[in-house]
Amino acid sequence: MTRNLVWAKPNIDSYQKNILSGHSSFTLWLTGLSGSGKSTLAQELEVKLYDMGVHTVILDGDNLRHGLCRDLDFSEYGRLENIRRVGEVSKLFVDSGIVTLVSLISPYREARDEVRNLFDDESFIEVFVKCGIDTCIKRDPKGLYQKVKKEGLRGFTGIDSPYEEPFNPEIVIDTEISTIEECVVTIIDYLKSHERLNVISKS
Ligand SMILES: Nc1ncnc2c1ncn2[C@@H]1O[C@H](COP(=O)(O)OS(=O)(=O)O)[C@@H](OP(=O)(O)O)[C@H]1O
Ligand SMILES: Nc1ncnc2c1ncn2[C@@H]1O[C@H](COP(=O)(O)OP(=O)(O)O)[C@@H](O)[C@H]1O
């Protein structure tokens, strides 16, 4: 597939783009069941990071499936291709100096690990947004679990389609026992303690 292609190397590298941004860039990959809290946390985190002067973009599964990924369904292939595409897009943003907040069920461990392999060790932070299926069903923010029950919606994650929990995520957020604010603080604390929010400037 990649035969006869030559990589076009840009004149400005990602470190120089980080200097322009004033901070390092990385992907925060929020994975979890529908209703676990991925979108809510990505949105709250973005506000917090904005206030700290950090440039961000949110890549939310629901939104991307209206455009970039609108040709994909929820079959295994559709989800794997979705994860692959969002991984590649997140890499483009990170290479451009932008912190990328991904909110994607991304139910397959191996597919998430393939995305991780696109990045250096520090630049991919997997966040397991942990929440039991019963709580997700109770929350049902979009009424989709009701649709599974009442309208026979098939292939729904956690019901009749698999979700593989990460073995070794950088961060685990349990949204059943922590408030939204507490979850945000946990993530920001992780980023600070791992020096991901340090100011970068030309020396
Ligand atoms: N069958 C099925 N299973 C799971 N989710 C479904 C399904 N059909 C539609 N939806 C809605 O699509 C959102 C998940 O899209 P993702 O792109 O994150 O899914 S995946 O990573 O490709 O598995 C998901 O958004 P979130 O609730 O924010 O997770 C749902 O709103
Ligand atoms: N600690 C928490 N973190 C995130 N969401 C929470 C938390 N506690 C309760 N919620 C609620 O759970 C729901 C999660 O919905 P959403 O963010 O759309 O989930 P997802 O994007 O994973 O499908 C929201 O209604 C949110 O207010």
CSV table of C-alpha atoms and ligand atoms in Angstrom, one decimal:
chain,number,residue,atom,x,y,z
A,1,MET,CA,0.0,0.0,0.0
A,2,THR,CA,2.8,2.5,0.8
A,3,ARG,CA,5.0,1.6,-2.1
A,4,ASN,CA,6.3,4.5,-4.2
A,5,LEU,CA,5.5,7.0,-1.5
A,6,VAL,CA,8.1,9.3,0.0
A,7,TRP,CA,7.5,11.0,3.3
A,8,ALA,CA,7.4,14.8,2.9
A,9,LYS,CA,9.4,16.1,5.8
A,10,PRO,CA,8.2,19.5,7.1
A,11,ASN,CA,10.6,22.3,7.8
A,12,ILE,CA,9.0,23.0,11.2
A,13,ASP,CA,9.0,20.0,13.5
A,14,SER,CA,6.6,19.2,16.3
A,15,TYR,CA,9.0,20.5,19.0
A,16,GLN,CA,9.1,23.9,17.3
A,17,LYS,CA,5.3,23.8,17.2
A,18,ASN,CA,5.3,23.1,20.9
A,19,ILE,CA,7.4,26.1,21.5
A,20,LEU,CA,4.9,28.2,19.5
A,21,SER,CA,2.0,26.7,21.6
A,22,GLY,CA,4.0,27.3,24.8
A,23,HIS,CA,3.3,23.8,26.1
A,24,SER,CA,3.9,20.2,25.1
A,25,SER,CA,1.2,18.3,23.1
A,26,PHE,CA,-0.2,14.9,23.8
A,27,THR,CA,-3.4,12.8,23.3
A,28,LEU,CA,-5.6,12.1,26.3
A,29,TRP,CA,-7.6,9.1,25.1
A,30,LEU,CA,-10.8,8.6,27.1
A,31,THR,CA,-12.2,5.1,26.6
A,32,GLY,CA,-15.3,3.6,28.3
A,33,LEU,CA,-18.9,2.5,27.9
A,34,SER,CA,-21.6,4.8,26.5
A,35,GLY,CA,-22.8,6.9,29.3
A,36,SER,CA,-19.6,6.4,31.4
A,37,GLY,CA,-18.8,10.1,31.2
A,38,LYS,CA,-16.2,10.5,28.4
A,39,SER,CA,-17.8,13.5,26.6
A,40,THR,CA,-18.7,15.3,29.8
A,41,LEU,CA,-15.1,14.9,31.1
A,42,ALA,CA,-13.5,15.9,27.7
A,43,GLN,CA,-15.7,19.1,27.7
A,44,GLU,CA,-14.9,20.0,31.3
A,45,LEU,CA,-11.2,19.3,30.9
A,46,GLU,CA,-11.2,21.5,27.8
A,47,VAL,CA,-12.6,24.4,29.8
A,48,LYS,CA,-10.0,23.9,32.6
A,49,LEU,CA,-7.1,23.6,30.1
A,50,TYR,CA,-8.3,26.7,28.2
A,51,ASP,CA,-8.2,28.7,31.4
A,52,MET,CA,-4.6,27.5,31.8
A,53,GLY,CA,-3.7,28.7,28.3
A,54,VAL,CA,-3.5,25.2,26.8
A,55,HIS,CA,-4.5,24.7,23.1
A,56,THR,CA,-6.9,21.8,22.7
A,57,VAL,CA,-9.2,20.0,20.3
A,58,ILE,CA,-11.9,17.5,21.2
A,59,LEU,CA,-12.3,14.4,19.0
A,60,ASP,CA,-15.7,13.0,20.1
A,61,GLY,CA,-17.0,9.7,18.5
A,62,ASP,CA,-20.5,10.9,18.2
A,63,ASN,CA,-19.5,14.1,16.4
A,64,LEU,CA,-16.9,12.5,14.1
A,65,ARG,CA,-19.4,10.0,13.0
A,66,HIS,CA,-21.4,12.9,11.4
A,67,GLY,CA,-18.4,13.7,9.1
A,68,LEU,CA,-15.0,12.1,9.0
A,69,CYS,CA,-16.4,8.7,10.0
A,70,ARG,CA,-19.9,8.9,8.6
A,71,ASP,CA,-19.4,5.9,6.4
A,72,LEU,CA,-18.7,3.6,9.3
A,73,ASP,CA,-21.2,1.5,11.2
A,74,PHE,CA,-20.9,-0.2,14.6
A,75,SER,CA,-19.7,-3.6,13.3
A,76,GLU,CA,-16.3,-4.8,14.4
A,77,TYR,CA,-14.8,-3.5,11.2
A,78,GLY,CA,-16.6,-0.1,11.5
A,79,ARG,CA,-15.3,0.4,15.0
A,80,LEU,CA,-11.7,-0.7,14.3
A,81,GLU,CA,-11.6,1.7,11.3
A,82,ASN,CA,-13.1,4.4,13.4
A,83,ILE,CA,-10.4,4.0,16.1
A,84,ARG,CA,-7.7,3.8,13.5
A,85,ARG,CA,-8.9,7.1,11.8
A,86,VAL,CA,-9.3,8.9,15.1
A,87,GLY,CA,-5.9,7.8,16.2
A,88,GLU,CA,-4.3,9.1,13.0
A,89,VAL,CA,-6.1,12.4,13.3
A,90,SER,CA,-5.1,12.8,16.9
A,91,LYS,CA,-1.5,12.2,15.9
A,92,LEU,CA,-1.8,15.0,13.3
A,93,PHE,CA,-3.1,17.4,16.0
A,94,VAL,CA,-0.4,16.4,18.5
A,95,ASP,CA,2.3,16.9,15.9
A,96,SER,CA,0.8,20.4,15.4
A,97,GLY,CA,1.3,21.3,19.0
A,98,ILE,CA,-2.3,20.8,20.1
A,99,VAL,CA,-3.5,18.8,23.1
A,100,THR,CA,-6.0,16.3,21.8
A,101,LEU,CA,-8.9,15.1,24.0
A,102,VAL,CA,-10.4,11.9,22.4
A,103,SER,CA,-13.7,10.7,23.6
A,104,LEU,CA,-14.3,7.4,21.9
A,105,ILE,CA,-15.8,4.1,23.2
A,106,SER,CA,-12.9,2.4,21.4
A,107,PRO,CA,-13.9,-1.0,22.8
A,108,TYR,CA,-10.9,-3.0,21.4
A,109,ARG,CA,-7.7,-3.2,23.4
A,110,GLU,CA,-5.5,-4.1,20.5
A,111,ALA,CA,-6.8,-1.2,18.4
A,112,ARG,CA,-6.2,1.2,21.2
A,113,ASP,CA,-2.7,-0.2,21.6
A,114,GLU,CA,-2.1,0.3,17.9
A,115,VAL,CA,-2.9,4.0,18.3
A,116,ARG,CA,-0.6,4.1,21.3
A,117,ASN,CA,2.2,2.9,19.1
A,118,LEU,CA,1.9,6.0,16.9
A,119,PHE,CA,3.1,8.1,19.7
A,120,ASP,CA,6.2,8.3,21.9
A,121,ASP,CA,5.8,7.1,25.5
A,122,GLU,CA,4.8,10.4,27.0
A,123,SER,CA,2.4,11.6,24.4
A,124,PHE,CA,-0.3,9.0,24.6
A,125,ILE,CA,-2.3,8.9,27.9
A,126,GLU,CA,-5.0,6.3,28.1
A,127,VAL,CA,-7.8,7.2,30.5
A,128,PHE,CA,-10.2,4.4,31.4
A,129,VAL,CA,-13.5,6.1,32.2
A,130,LYS,CA,-14.8,3.3,34.5
A,131,CYS,CA,-18.5,2.9,35.1
A,132,GLY,CA,-20.6,-0.2,35.5
A,133,ILE,CA,-23.1,-1.0,32.8
A,134,ASP,CA,-26.0,-0.8,35.4
A,135,THR,CA,-25.1,2.8,36.2
A,136,CYS,CA,-24.7,3.6,32.4
A,137,ILE,CA,-28.2,2.2,31.8
A,138,LYS,CA,-29.6,4.2,34.7
A,139,ARG,CA,-27.9,7.4,33.4
A,140,ASP,CA,-28.8,6.8,29.7
A,141,PRO,CA,-28.2,10.4,28.8
A,142,LYS,CA,-29.2,9.8,25.1
A,143,GLY,CA,-31.9,7.3,25.6
A,144,LEU,CA,-30.0,4.7,23.7
A,145,TYR,CA,-30.2,2.0,26.4
A,146,GLN,CA,-34.0,2.5,26.3
A,147,LYS,CA,-33.8,1.9,22.5
A,148,VAL,CA,-31.9,-1.3,23.1
A,149,LYS,CA,-34.6,-2.5,25.5
A,150,LYS,CA,-37.7,-1.1,23.8
A,151,GLU,CA,-36.8,-1.0,20.1
A,152,GLY,CA,-34.3,-3.9,19.9
A,153,LEU,CA,-31.3,-1.8,18.9
A,154,ARG,CA,-28.6,-4.4,18.3
A,155,GLY,CA,-24.8,-4.5,18.6
A,156,PHE,CA,-24.7,-2.1,21.5
A,157,THR,CA,-21.5,-1.9,23.5
A,158,GLY,CA,-21.7,-3.6,26.9
A,159,ILE,CA,-25.0,-5.2,26.0
A,160,ASP,CA,-24.4,-7.5,23.0
A,161,SER,CA,-21.1,-6.0,21.7
A,162,PRO,CA,-17.8,-6.3,23.6
A,163,TYR,CA,-15.9,-3.7,25.6
A,164,GLU,CA,-12.4,-4.7,26.6
A,165,GLU,CA,-11.1,-2.8,29.6
A,166,PRO,CA,-7.5,-1.5,29.4
A,167,PHE,CA,-5.0,-3.6,31.2
A,168,ASN,CA,-2.6,-0.8,32.0
A,169,PRO,CA,-4.1,2.6,31.5
A,170,GLU,CA,-2.2,5.7,32.7
A,171,ILE,CA,-5.3,6.9,34.5
A,172,VAL,CA,-8.4,5.2,35.9
A,173,ILE,CA,-11.4,7.5,36.6
A,174,ASP,CA,-14.3,5.8,38.4
A,175,THR,CA,-17.3,8.0,37.6
A,176,GLU,CA,-19.5,6.0,39.9
A,177,ILE,CA,-17.6,7.1,43.0
A,178,SER,CA,-16.1,10.5,42.0
A,179,THR,CA,-17.8,13.7,40.9
A,180,ILE,CA,-17.1,15.3,37.6
A,181,GLU,CA,-15.0,17.9,39.3
A,182,GLU,CA,-13.0,15.3,41.2
A,183,CYS,CA,-12.4,13.4,38.0
A,184,VAL,CA,-11.1,16.6,36.3
A,185,VAL,CA,-8.8,17.3,39.2
A,186,THR,CA,-7.4,13.8,39.1
A,187,ILE,CA,-6.5,14.1,35.4
A,188,ILE,CA,-5.1,17.6,35.8
A,189,ASP,CA,-3.0,16.4,38.8
A,190,TYR,CA,-1.7,13.5,36.7
A,191,LEU,CA,-0.7,15.9,33.9
A,192,LYS,CA,1.0,18.3,36.3
A,193,SER,CA,2.9,15.6,38.1
A,194,HIS,CA,4.1,14.1,34.8
A,195,GLU,CA,5.2,17.6,33.6
A,196,ARG,CA,2.9,17.6,30.7
A,197,LEU,CA,1.7,21.1,31.3
A,198,ASN,CA,5.1,22.8,31.8
A,199,VAL,CA,5.7,26.0,29.9
A,200,ILE,CA,8.0,25.4,26.9
A,201,SER,CA,9.9,28.4,25.5
A,202,LYS,CA,12.8,29.1,23.3
A,203,SER,CA,15.9,29.0,25.5
B,1,LIG,N1,-24.3,0.2,18.7
B,1,LIG,C1,-23.8,1.2,19.4
B,1,LIG,N2,-22.9,0.9,20.4
B,1,LIG,C2,-22.3,2.0,21.0
B,1,LIG,N3,-22.6,3.3,20.8
B,1,LIG,C3,-23.5,3.6,19.8
B,1,LIG,C4,-24.1,2.5,19.1
B,1,LIG,N4,-25.0,3.1,18.2
B,1,LIG,C5,-24.9,4.4,18.4
B,1,LIG,N5,-24.0,4.7,19.4
B,1,LIG,C6,-23.7,6.1,19.7
B,1,LIG,O1,-22.4,6.3,19.1
B,1,LIG,C7,-21.4,6.7,20.1
B,1,LIG,C8,-20.2,5.8,20.1
B,1,LIG,O2,-19.4,6.1,19.0
B,1,LIG,P1,-17.8,5.8,19.0
B,1,LIG,O3,-17.3,6.3,17.7
B,1,LIG,O4,-17.3,6.3,20.3
B,1,LIG,O5,-17.8,4.2,19.1
B,1,LIG,S1,-16.6,3.2,18.8
B,1,LIG,O6,-15.4,3.7,19.4
B,1,LIG,O7,-16.4,3.1,17.3
B,1,LIG,O8,-17.1,1.9,19.3
B,1,LIG,C9,-22.1,6.6,21.4
B,1,LIG,O9,-21.6,7.8,22.1
B,1,LIG,P2,-21.3,7.8,23.6
B,1,LIG,O10,-22.5,7.5,24.4
B,1,LIG,O11,-20.8,9.2,23.8
B,1,LIG,O12,-20.2,6.8,23.9
B,1,LIG,C10,-23.6,6.5,21.1
B,1,LIG,O13,-24.1,7.8,21.3
B,2,LIG,N1,-18.0,11.7,37.5
B,2,LIG,C1,-18.7,11.8,36.4
B,2,LIG,N2,-18.0,12.1,35.3
B,2,LIG,C2,-18.6,12.2,34.1
B,2,LIG,N3,-20.0,12.2,33.9
B,2,LIG,C3,-20.7,11.9,35.0
B,2,LIG,C4,-20.1,11.8,36.3
B,2,LIG,N4,-21.0,11.6,37.2
B,2,LIG,C5,-22.2,11.6,36.6
B,2,LIG,N5,-22.0,11.9,35.3
B,2,LIG,C6,-23.1,12.0,34.3
B,2,LIG,O1,-23.1,10.8,33.4
B,2,LIG,C7,-23.5,11.2,32.1
B,2,LIG,C8,-22.3,10.8,31.1
B,2,LIG,O2,-22.7,11.1,29.8
B,2,LIG,P1,-21.6,11.3,28.7
B,2,LIG,O3,-20.6,12.3,29.1
B,2,LIG,O4,-22.4,11.7,27.4
B,2,LIG,O5,-21.0,9.9,28.5
B,2,LIG,P2,-20.3,9.2,27.3
B,2,LIG,O6,-19.6,10.3,26.5
B,2,LIG,O7,-19.2,8.3,27.9
B,2,LIG,O8,-21.3,8.5,26.6
B,2,LIG,C9,-23.7,12.7,32.1
B,2,LIG,O9,-25.1,12.9,32.2
B,2,LIG,C10,-23.0,13.2,33.3
B,2,LIG,O10,-23.6,14.3,33.9
